[in-house]
Protein backbone atom coordinates (compact mmCIF):
# COMPACT_ATOMS: atom_id res chain seq x y z
CA MET A 1 -13.12 -10.93 6.36
CA ASN A 2 -11.28 -13.36 8.25
CA SER A 3 -8.81 -14.63 5.77
CA LEU A 4 -8.22 -11.45 4.77
CA ILE A 5 -7.02 -10.68 8.25
CA ASP A 6 -5.41 -13.36 8.44
CA LYS A 7 -3.20 -12.70 5.16
CA TYR A 8 -1.78 -9.42 6.80
CA ASN A 9 -1.25 -11.17 10.50
CA ILE A 10 2.00 -11.86 9.93
CA PRO A 11 5.19 -9.81 10.81
CA GLY A 12 7.04 -7.93 8.12
CA PRO A 13 10.67 -6.37 7.93
CA ARG A 14 11.63 -3.61 9.31
CA TYR A 15 12.93 -0.49 7.06
CA THR A 16 15.76 0.80 9.49
CA SER A 17 19.54 0.55 7.66
CA TYR A 18 20.09 1.95 4.54
CA PRO A 19 20.95 -0.09 2.56
CA THR A 20 18.24 -2.52 4.14
CA VAL A 21 21.24 -5.04 6.09
CA PRO A 22 20.71 -8.29 3.33
CA TYR A 23 22.93 -6.17 1.28
CA TRP A 24 25.74 -5.65 4.05
CA ASP A 25 27.89 -6.99 1.88
CA GLU A 26 30.58 -5.57 0.06
CA THR A 27 32.18 -7.98 -2.53
CA THR A 28 28.81 -6.05 -3.54
CA PHE A 29 28.90 -2.42 -1.95
CA SER A 30 32.08 -1.51 -1.60
CA PRO A 31 32.18 2.64 0.35
CA GLU A 32 32.81 3.89 -3.15
CA GLN A 33 29.72 2.61 -4.01
CA TRP A 34 27.89 3.82 -0.98
CA LYS A 35 29.32 7.92 -1.73
CA GLU A 36 28.12 7.82 -5.36
CA THR A 37 24.78 6.68 -4.14
CA VAL A 38 24.56 9.36 -0.90
CA ILE A 39 26.14 12.02 -4.28
CA ARG A 40 22.95 10.75 -6.61
CA SER A 41 20.49 10.85 -4.25
CA PHE A 42 21.11 13.95 -3.19
CA HIS A 43 21.27 15.13 -6.26
CA GLU A 44 17.50 14.15 -7.64
CA THR A 45 15.91 15.23 -4.65
CA ASN A 46 17.76 18.36 -3.52
CA ALA A 47 17.02 20.73 -6.06
CA GLU A 48 13.15 20.24 -5.99
CA GLU A 49 12.09 18.75 -2.76
CA GLY A 50 14.96 19.26 -0.32
CA ILE A 51 16.69 15.81 1.52
CA SER A 52 15.25 14.82 4.90
CA ILE A 53 17.20 14.00 7.35
CA TYR A 54 16.77 10.71 10.38
CA ILE A 55 18.53 11.41 13.33
CA HIS A 56 18.77 7.80 15.64
CA LEU A 57 19.14 8.53 19.68
CA PRO A 58 20.05 5.91 21.09
CA PHE A 59 19.11 6.50 24.70
CA CYS A 60 16.52 5.52 26.72
CA GLU A 61 16.18 5.80 31.05
CA ALA A 62 14.00 2.50 30.88
CA LEU A 63 13.33 0.09 28.88
CA CYS A 64 9.84 -0.13 26.77
CA THR A 65 8.30 -3.49 26.53
CA PHE A 66 7.69 -2.86 23.09
CA CYS A 67 10.19 -1.29 21.72
CA ALA A 68 13.14 -2.79 18.92
CA CYS A 69 15.05 -0.58 18.31
CA HIS A 70 18.62 -0.48 18.93
CA LYS A 71 19.38 1.57 22.33
CA ARG A 72 20.76 2.06 24.67
CA ILE A 73 19.02 1.99 28.28
CA THR A 74 21.36 4.29 31.07
CA LYS A 75 20.86 7.38 32.97
CA GLN A 76 24.16 8.17 33.14
CA HIS A 77 23.72 11.97 30.92
CA SER A 78 27.71 12.20 30.48
CA VAL A 79 26.86 10.24 27.02
CA GLU A 80 24.51 13.44 25.68
CA VAL A 81 26.89 16.29 24.65
CA PRO A 82 30.44 12.88 22.57
CA TYR A 83 26.72 11.18 21.09
CA LEU A 84 25.85 14.83 19.89
CA GLU A 85 30.18 15.40 18.91
CA SER A 86 29.65 12.15 16.65
CA VAL A 87 26.43 13.36 15.06
CA LEU A 88 28.22 16.78 14.15
CA LYS A 89 31.16 15.03 13.15
CA GLU A 90 29.50 12.84 10.84
CA TRP A 91 27.10 15.55 9.10
CA LYS A 92 30.38 18.05 8.38
CA LEU A 93 31.35 13.99 6.50
CA TYR A 94 28.37 14.16 4.47
CA LEU A 95 28.32 18.18 3.95
CA GLU A 96 32.06 16.99 2.21
CA LEU A 97 30.18 14.56 -0.10
CA PHE A 98 28.08 17.32 -1.50
CA ASP A 99 27.85 20.29 -3.89
CA GLU A 100 25.62 23.04 -3.14
CA ARG A 101 23.79 23.63 0.09
CA PRO A 102 21.03 21.20 1.15
CA LYS A 103 18.09 21.75 1.76
CA LEU A 104 16.05 20.25 4.74
CA LYS A 105 12.72 19.22 4.30
CA GLU A 106 12.40 17.19 7.64
CA LEU A 107 13.83 16.25 10.33
CA HIS A 108 13.29 12.87 12.07
CA LEU A 109 14.51 12.38 15.94
CA GLY A 110 14.46 8.69 17.53
CA GLY A 111 15.25 5.14 18.26
CA GLY A 112 15.60 6.19 22.06
CA THR A 113 13.92 8.92 23.55
CA PRO A 114 15.04 12.08 22.56
CA THR A 115 13.74 13.82 25.39
CA PHE A 116 16.28 11.43 26.67
CA PHE A 117 18.71 15.19 25.20
CA SER A 118 19.00 18.20 28.03
CA PRO A 119 17.85 21.70 25.17
């Protein structure tokens, strides 16, 4: 039993970027390839299952000792509106890539403290 625990008791990678960070190389993955991949993935999933969206909300008022996410510790809530405006601008850029309306299957909020934002 201990050998099984020892086998799996190791740090694992965190896949929070797509493509994952080791593949961020403009010589092998260009902006055009990224667009083609997004459009292809959209067409493969939207019609039947719908798409899942993750929105990174990086703000926290205090640092959690266990957190490994990209975050910004601040009590300045003035960052909320500009950040959300940027997220909406990015969403509009995605919508321009799609030739049909997205069917949303899941919406995930995370990275920081989603309750940092006011309703």
